[in-house]
Amino acid sequence: MIKKMAYQAIRSVYHFLNPRNPNKIKFKLKGDNVEISGGSFFNPENMSIGHNVYIGHESYFACVGGLTIEDNVIIGPRVSIHTSNHRYEDAYTLPYDGVSIKRPVYIESNVWIGGHVTIIPGVRIGEGAVIGLGSVVTKDVPKCAVVGGNPAKIIKYRDQEHYERLKEQGQYYMNYRKQGLIKHKYIDQSDRAFIEKAEIFKG
């Protein structure tokens, strides 16, 4: 058992220092139109990815406990997701022992996770939620909630009527991007005329 643990530790360090080409990683499930900019994926055989998903660069996904990412999810750069934790209570050594407790993470559809976010084991992020930059998500996030901070707390909720309308119309960012229909603009927060016209997409 000790030899197996040592081998797994060495393998983890190797893959962290030498991240594999994400296009060659064998995930449990990988949908269509998935773009992975890079990162480290441990136990990818326990990771399922839906359709129209983007994962930013320098991601760190430890998937031994199981990680599910549904459709139309955008994940920013340098996001860390953990699905297991060392046992420290009733452990036979300090500060923890050789037992790790697996707790799966589930990210529902249409979620946007900002950069530098950390998600701890056992968390479920509800459909349409927005996770703010640098947040540490320690508990489940409700549908369409906008959360931020350490630990992440609910700041507000998305306009659910608008959300459901876009969902019904099938207006998903990665679909538009694949078709070359995304028109990026940088605007001032005070430019209400532009915002109200919602001229984000071409056509």
mmCIF file of C-alpha atoms in Angstrom:
data_model
loop_
_atom_site.group_PDB
_atom_site.id
_atom_site.type_symbol
_atom_site.label_atom_id
_atom_site.label_comp_id
_atom_site.label_asym_id
_atom_site.label_seq_id
_atom_site.Cartn_x
_atom_site.Cartn_y
_atom_site.Cartn_z
ATOM 1 C CA MET A 1 0.000 0.000 0.000
ATOM 2 C CA ILE A 2 2.871 2.370 0.869
ATOM 3 C CA LYS A 3 4.534 1.683 -2.497
ATOM 4 C CA LYS A 4 1.274 2.393 -4.302
ATOM 5 C CA MET A 5 0.825 5.678 -2.440
ATOM 6 C CA ALA A 6 4.422 6.685 -3.215
ATOM 7 C CA TYR A 7 3.883 5.902 -6.898
ATOM 8 C CA GLN A 8 0.709 7.987 -7.003
ATOM 9 C CA ALA A 9 2.474 10.900 -5.298
ATOM 10 C CA ILE A 10 5.366 10.802 -7.773
ATOM 11 C CA ARG A 11 2.933 10.582 -10.689
ATOM 12 C CA SER A 12 0.977 13.571 -9.394
ATOM 13 C CA VAL A 13 4.138 15.700 -9.097
ATOM 14 C CA TYR A 14 5.236 14.651 -12.587
ATOM 15 C CA HIS A 15 1.924 15.626 -14.168
ATOM 16 C CA PHE A 16 1.883 18.920 -12.270
ATOM 17 C CA LEU A 17 5.325 19.831 -13.627
ATOM 18 C CA ASN A 18 4.610 18.359 -17.063
ATOM 19 C CA PRO A 19 0.924 18.951 -17.848
ATOM 20 C CA ARG A 20 -0.402 16.696 -20.589
ATOM 21 C CA ASN A 21 -1.918 17.872 -23.809
ATOM 22 C CA PRO A 22 -5.583 18.234 -22.768
ATOM 23 C CA ASN A 23 -6.715 16.958 -26.158
ATOM 24 C CA LYS A 24 -5.052 13.612 -25.413
ATOM 25 C CA ILE A 25 -6.407 13.147 -21.883
ATOM 26 C CA LYS A 26 -8.864 10.284 -21.527
ATOM 27 C CA PHE A 27 -11.780 11.629 -19.515
ATOM 28 C CA LYS A 28 -14.674 9.490 -18.317
ATOM 29 C CA LEU A 29 -16.895 11.502 -20.662
ATOM 30 C CA LYS A 30 -16.209 14.463 -22.912
ATOM 31 C CA GLY A 31 -18.911 16.212 -24.934
ATOM 32 C CA ASP A 32 -18.733 18.221 -28.150
ATOM 33 C CA ASN A 33 -17.253 21.692 -28.459
ATOM 34 C CA VAL A 34 -15.053 21.441 -25.369
ATOM 35 C CA GLU A 35 -12.062 23.788 -25.175
ATOM 36 C CA ILE A 36 -9.357 23.196 -22.560
ATOM 37 C CA SER A 37 -6.553 25.756 -22.508
ATOM 38 C CA GLY A 38 -4.297 23.624 -20.327
ATOM 39 C CA GLY A 39 -3.765 22.601 -16.734
ATOM 40 C CA SER A 40 -3.297 19.564 -14.544
ATOM 41 C CA PHE A 41 -5.946 16.853 -14.372
ATOM 42 C CA PHE A 42 -5.493 14.062 -11.840
ATOM 43 C CA ASN A 43 -7.593 10.895 -12.215
ATOM 44 C CA PRO A 44 -9.345 12.284 -15.330
ATOM 45 C CA GLU A 45 -11.072 8.920 -15.713
ATOM 46 C CA ASN A 46 -13.369 10.188 -12.934
ATOM 47 C CA MET A 47 -14.174 13.482 -14.699
ATOM 48 C CA SER A 48 -17.199 13.979 -16.964
ATOM 49 C CA ILE A 49 -17.516 17.057 -19.185
ATOM 50 C CA GLY A 50 -20.685 18.050 -21.033
ATOM 51 C CA HIS A 51 -21.089 19.983 -24.294
ATOM 52 C CA ASN A 52 -19.968 23.577 -24.949
ATOM 53 C CA VAL A 53 -17.523 23.808 -22.052
ATOM 54 C CA TYR A 54 -14.481 26.062 -21.688
ATOM 55 C CA ILE A 55 -11.738 25.461 -19.104
ATOM 56 C CA GLY A 56 -9.111 28.185 -18.681
ATOM 57 C CA HIS A 57 -5.345 27.770 -18.494
ATOM 58 C CA GLU A 58 -3.411 26.519 -15.458
ATOM 59 C CA SER A 59 -6.410 24.693 -14.025
ATOM 60 C CA TYR A 60 -5.860 22.179 -11.232
ATOM 61 C CA PHE A 61 -8.537 19.491 -11.073
ATOM 62 C CA ALA A 62 -8.073 16.632 -8.602
ATOM 63 C CA CYS A 63 -10.811 14.236 -9.700
ATOM 64 C CA VAL A 64 -10.256 11.105 -7.628
ATOM 65 C CA GLY A 65 -13.600 11.592 -5.849
ATOM 66 C CA GLY A 66 -15.505 12.353 -9.057
ATOM 67 C CA LEU A 67 -16.069 15.606 -10.943
ATOM 68 C CA THR A 68 -19.048 16.312 -13.202
ATOM 69 C CA ILE A 69 -19.305 19.435 -15.350
ATOM 70 C CA GLU A 70 -22.582 19.822 -17.217
ATOM 71 C CA ASP A 71 -23.240 21.674 -20.499
ATOM 72 C CA ASN A 72 -22.411 25.315 -21.287
ATOM 73 C CA VAL A 73 -20.043 25.877 -18.370
ATOM 74 C CA ILE A 74 -17.287 28.499 -18.515
ATOM 75 C CA ILE A 75 -14.352 28.086 -16.108
ATOM 76 C CA GLY A 76 -11.748 30.830 -15.858
ATOM 77 C CA PRO A 77 -7.975 30.474 -15.454
ATOM 78 C CA ARG A 78 -6.191 29.010 -12.446
ATOM 79 C CA VAL A 79 -9.262 27.376 -10.944
ATOM 80 C CA SER A 80 -8.674 24.589 -8.419
ATOM 81 C CA ILE A 81 -11.238 21.865 -7.809
ATOM 82 C CA HIS A 82 -10.669 19.213 -5.145
ATOM 83 C CA THR A 83 -12.720 16.053 -4.690
ATOM 84 C CA SER A 84 -11.035 14.420 -1.703
ATOM 85 C CA ASN A 85 -9.456 15.423 1.579
ATOM 86 C CA HIS A 86 -6.894 13.918 3.920
ATOM 87 C CA ARG A 87 -8.232 12.396 7.128
ATOM 88 C CA TYR A 88 -7.051 14.246 10.232
ATOM 89 C CA GLU A 89 -9.755 13.266 12.718
ATOM 90 C CA ASP A 90 -9.031 9.829 14.225
ATOM 91 C CA ALA A 91 -5.890 9.726 12.094
ATOM 92 C CA TYR A 92 -2.994 7.458 13.084
ATOM 93 C CA THR A 93 -0.319 10.070 12.218
ATOM 94 C CA LEU A 94 0.024 13.865 12.341
ATOM 95 C CA PRO A 95 -1.024 16.181 10.761
ATOM 96 C CA TYR A 96 -3.077 13.600 8.821
ATOM 97 C CA ASP A 97 -2.713 9.968 7.806
ATOM 98 C CA GLY A 98 -2.726 7.976 4.592
ATOM 99 C CA VAL A 99 -6.514 7.869 4.247
ATOM 100 C CA SER A 100 -8.261 10.295 1.885
ATOM 101 C CA ILE A 101 -12.023 10.776 1.956
ATOM 102 C CA LYS A 102 -13.645 11.092 -1.478
ATOM 103 C CA ARG A 103 -16.423 13.651 -1.970
ATOM 104 C CA PRO A 104 -17.606 14.361 -5.538
ATOM 105 C CA VAL A 105 -18.069 17.858 -6.965
ATOM 106 C CA TYR A 106 -20.965 18.616 -9.320
ATOM 107 C CA ILE A 107 -21.192 21.723 -11.509
ATOM 108 C CA GLU A 108 -24.586 22.114 -13.163
ATOM 109 C CA SER A 109 -25.277 23.652 -16.573
ATOM 110 C CA ASN A 110 -24.736 27.301 -17.581
ATOM 111 C CA VAL A 111 -22.401 28.081 -14.679
ATOM 112 C CA TRP A 112 -19.676 30.725 -14.952
ATOM 113 C CA ILE A 113 -16.681 30.271 -12.635
ATOM 114 C CA GLY A 114 -14.282 33.210 -12.528
ATOM 115 C CA GLY A 115 -10.498 32.967 -12.362
ATOM 116 C CA HIS A 116 -8.520 31.874 -9.288
ATOM 117 C CA VAL A 117 -11.555 30.170 -7.701
ATOM 118 C CA THR A 118 -11.102 27.242 -5.319
ATOM 119 C CA ILE A 119 -13.853 24.635 -4.902
ATOM 120 C CA ILE A 120 -13.584 22.234 -1.994
ATOM 121 C CA PRO A 121 -14.719 18.575 -1.946
ATOM 122 C CA GLY A 122 -18.427 17.755 -1.846
ATOM 123 C CA VAL A 123 -19.741 21.016 -3.310
ATOM 124 C CA ARG A 124 -22.619 21.243 -5.806
ATOM 125 C CA ILE A 125 -22.897 24.438 -7.851
ATOM 126 C CA GLY A 126 -26.444 25.032 -9.043
ATOM 127 C CA GLU A 127 -27.567 25.754 -12.580
ATOM 128 C CA GLY A 128 -26.775 29.216 -13.915
ATOM 129 C CA ALA A 129 -24.726 30.285 -10.898
ATOM 130 C CA VAL A 130 -21.889 32.820 -11.144
ATOM 131 C CA ILE A 131 -18.790 32.353 -8.963
ATOM 132 C CA GLY A 132 -16.822 35.573 -8.493
ATOM 133 C CA LEU A 133 -13.089 36.008 -9.025
ATOM 134 C CA GLY A 134 -10.936 34.473 -6.287
ATOM 135 C CA SER A 135 -13.821 32.910 -4.368
ATOM 136 C CA VAL A 136 -13.419 29.901 -2.109
ATOM 137 C CA VAL A 137 -16.552 27.784 -2.451
ATOM 138 C CA THR A 138 -17.107 25.766 0.719
ATOM 139 C CA LYS A 139 -20.791 24.840 0.412
ATOM 140 C CA ASP A 140 -23.505 24.266 -2.193
ATOM 141 C CA VAL A 141 -24.499 27.217 -4.389
ATOM 142 C CA PRO A 142 -28.205 27.670 -5.309
ATOM 143 C CA LYS A 143 -29.514 28.028 -8.853
ATOM 144 C CA CYS A 144 -28.706 31.410 -10.479
ATOM 145 C CA ALA A 145 -26.932 32.692 -7.359
ATOM 146 C CA VAL A 146 -24.028 35.127 -7.727
ATOM 147 C CA VAL A 147 -21.475 34.396 -4.999
ATOM 148 C CA GLY A 148 -18.102 35.774 -3.979
ATOM 149 C CA GLY A 149 -15.568 35.941 -1.176
ATOM 150 C CA ASN A 150 -13.772 33.577 1.169
ATOM 151 C CA PRO A 151 -15.817 31.706 2.101
ATOM 152 C CA ALA A 152 -18.109 32.443 -0.848
ATOM 153 C CA LYS A 153 -21.439 34.012 0.118
ATOM 154 C CA ILE A 154 -24.516 34.923 -1.912
ATOM 155 C CA ILE A 155 -24.314 38.490 -3.217
ATOM 156 C CA LYS A 156 -27.445 38.450 -5.356
ATOM 157 C CA TYR A 157 -29.319 36.361 -7.917
ATOM 158 C CA ARG A 158 -29.367 36.582 -11.679
ATOM 159 C CA ASP A 159 -32.461 37.903 -13.447
ATOM 160 C CA GLN A 160 -34.112 34.488 -13.690
ATOM 161 C CA GLU A 161 -36.744 35.593 -16.199
ATOM 162 C CA HIS A 162 -34.012 36.758 -18.579
ATOM 163 C CA TYR A 163 -31.995 33.626 -17.827
ATOM 164 C CA GLU A 164 -34.872 31.288 -18.666
ATOM 165 C CA ARG A 165 -35.579 33.198 -21.879
ATOM 166 C CA LEU A 166 -31.983 32.800 -23.101
ATOM 167 C CA LYS A 167 -32.047 29.150 -22.088
ATOM 168 C CA GLU A 168 -35.287 28.531 -23.982
ATOM 169 C CA GLN A 169 -33.814 30.200 -27.080
ATOM 170 C CA GLY A 170 -30.636 28.119 -26.830
ATOM 171 C CA GLN A 171 -28.365 31.159 -26.716
ATOM 172 C CA TYR A 172 -25.135 29.716 -25.345
ATOM 173 C CA TYR A 173 -21.768 31.503 -25.477
ATOM 174 C CA MET A 174 -19.689 28.553 -26.682
ATOM 175 C CA ASN A 175 -22.139 27.832 -29.510
ATOM 176 C CA TYR A 176 -21.916 31.432 -30.698
ATOM 177 C CA ARG A 177 -18.144 31.400 -30.326
ATOM 178 C CA LYS A 178 -17.822 28.244 -32.421
ATOM 179 C CA GLN A 179 -19.812 29.937 -35.188
ATOM 180 C CA GLY A 180 -17.739 33.116 -34.981
ATOM 181 C CA LEU A 181 -20.749 35.121 -33.828
ATOM 182 C CA ILE A 182 -19.279 36.597 -30.663
ATOM 183 C CA LYS A 183 -18.526 40.316 -30.901
ATOM 184 C CA HIS A 184 -16.358 41.401 -27.982
ATOM 185 C CA LYS A 185 -16.690 44.974 -26.792
ATOM 186 C CA TYR A 186 -15.189 46.818 -23.835
ATOM 187 C CA ILE A 187 -17.593 49.393 -22.448
ATOM 188 C CA ASP A 188 -17.772 51.733 -19.480
ATOM 189 C CA GLN A 189 -20.079 50.645 -16.694
ATOM 190 C CA SER A 190 -21.985 53.901 -17.160
ATOM 191 C CA ASP A 191 -22.792 53.176 -20.819
ATOM 192 C CA ARG A 192 -26.399 52.258 -20.096
ATOM 193 C CA ALA A 193 -27.566 52.852 -23.672
ATOM 194 C CA PHE A 194 -25.306 50.106 -24.945
ATOM 195 C CA ILE A 195 -26.142 47.747 -22.108
ATOM 196 C CA GLU A 196 -29.879 48.157 -22.592
ATOM 197 C CA LYS A 197 -29.568 47.394 -26.289
ATOM 198 C CA ALA A 198 -27.706 44.179 -25.362
ATOM 199 C CA GLU A 199 -25.551 44.382 -28.489
ATOM 200 C CA ILE A 200 -23.306 41.588 -27.384
ATOM 201 C CA PHE A 201 -23.996 39.200 -30.264
ATOM 202 C CA LYS A 202 -23.832 39.813 -33.978
ATOM 203 C CA GLY A 203 -26.879 39.294 -36.144
#
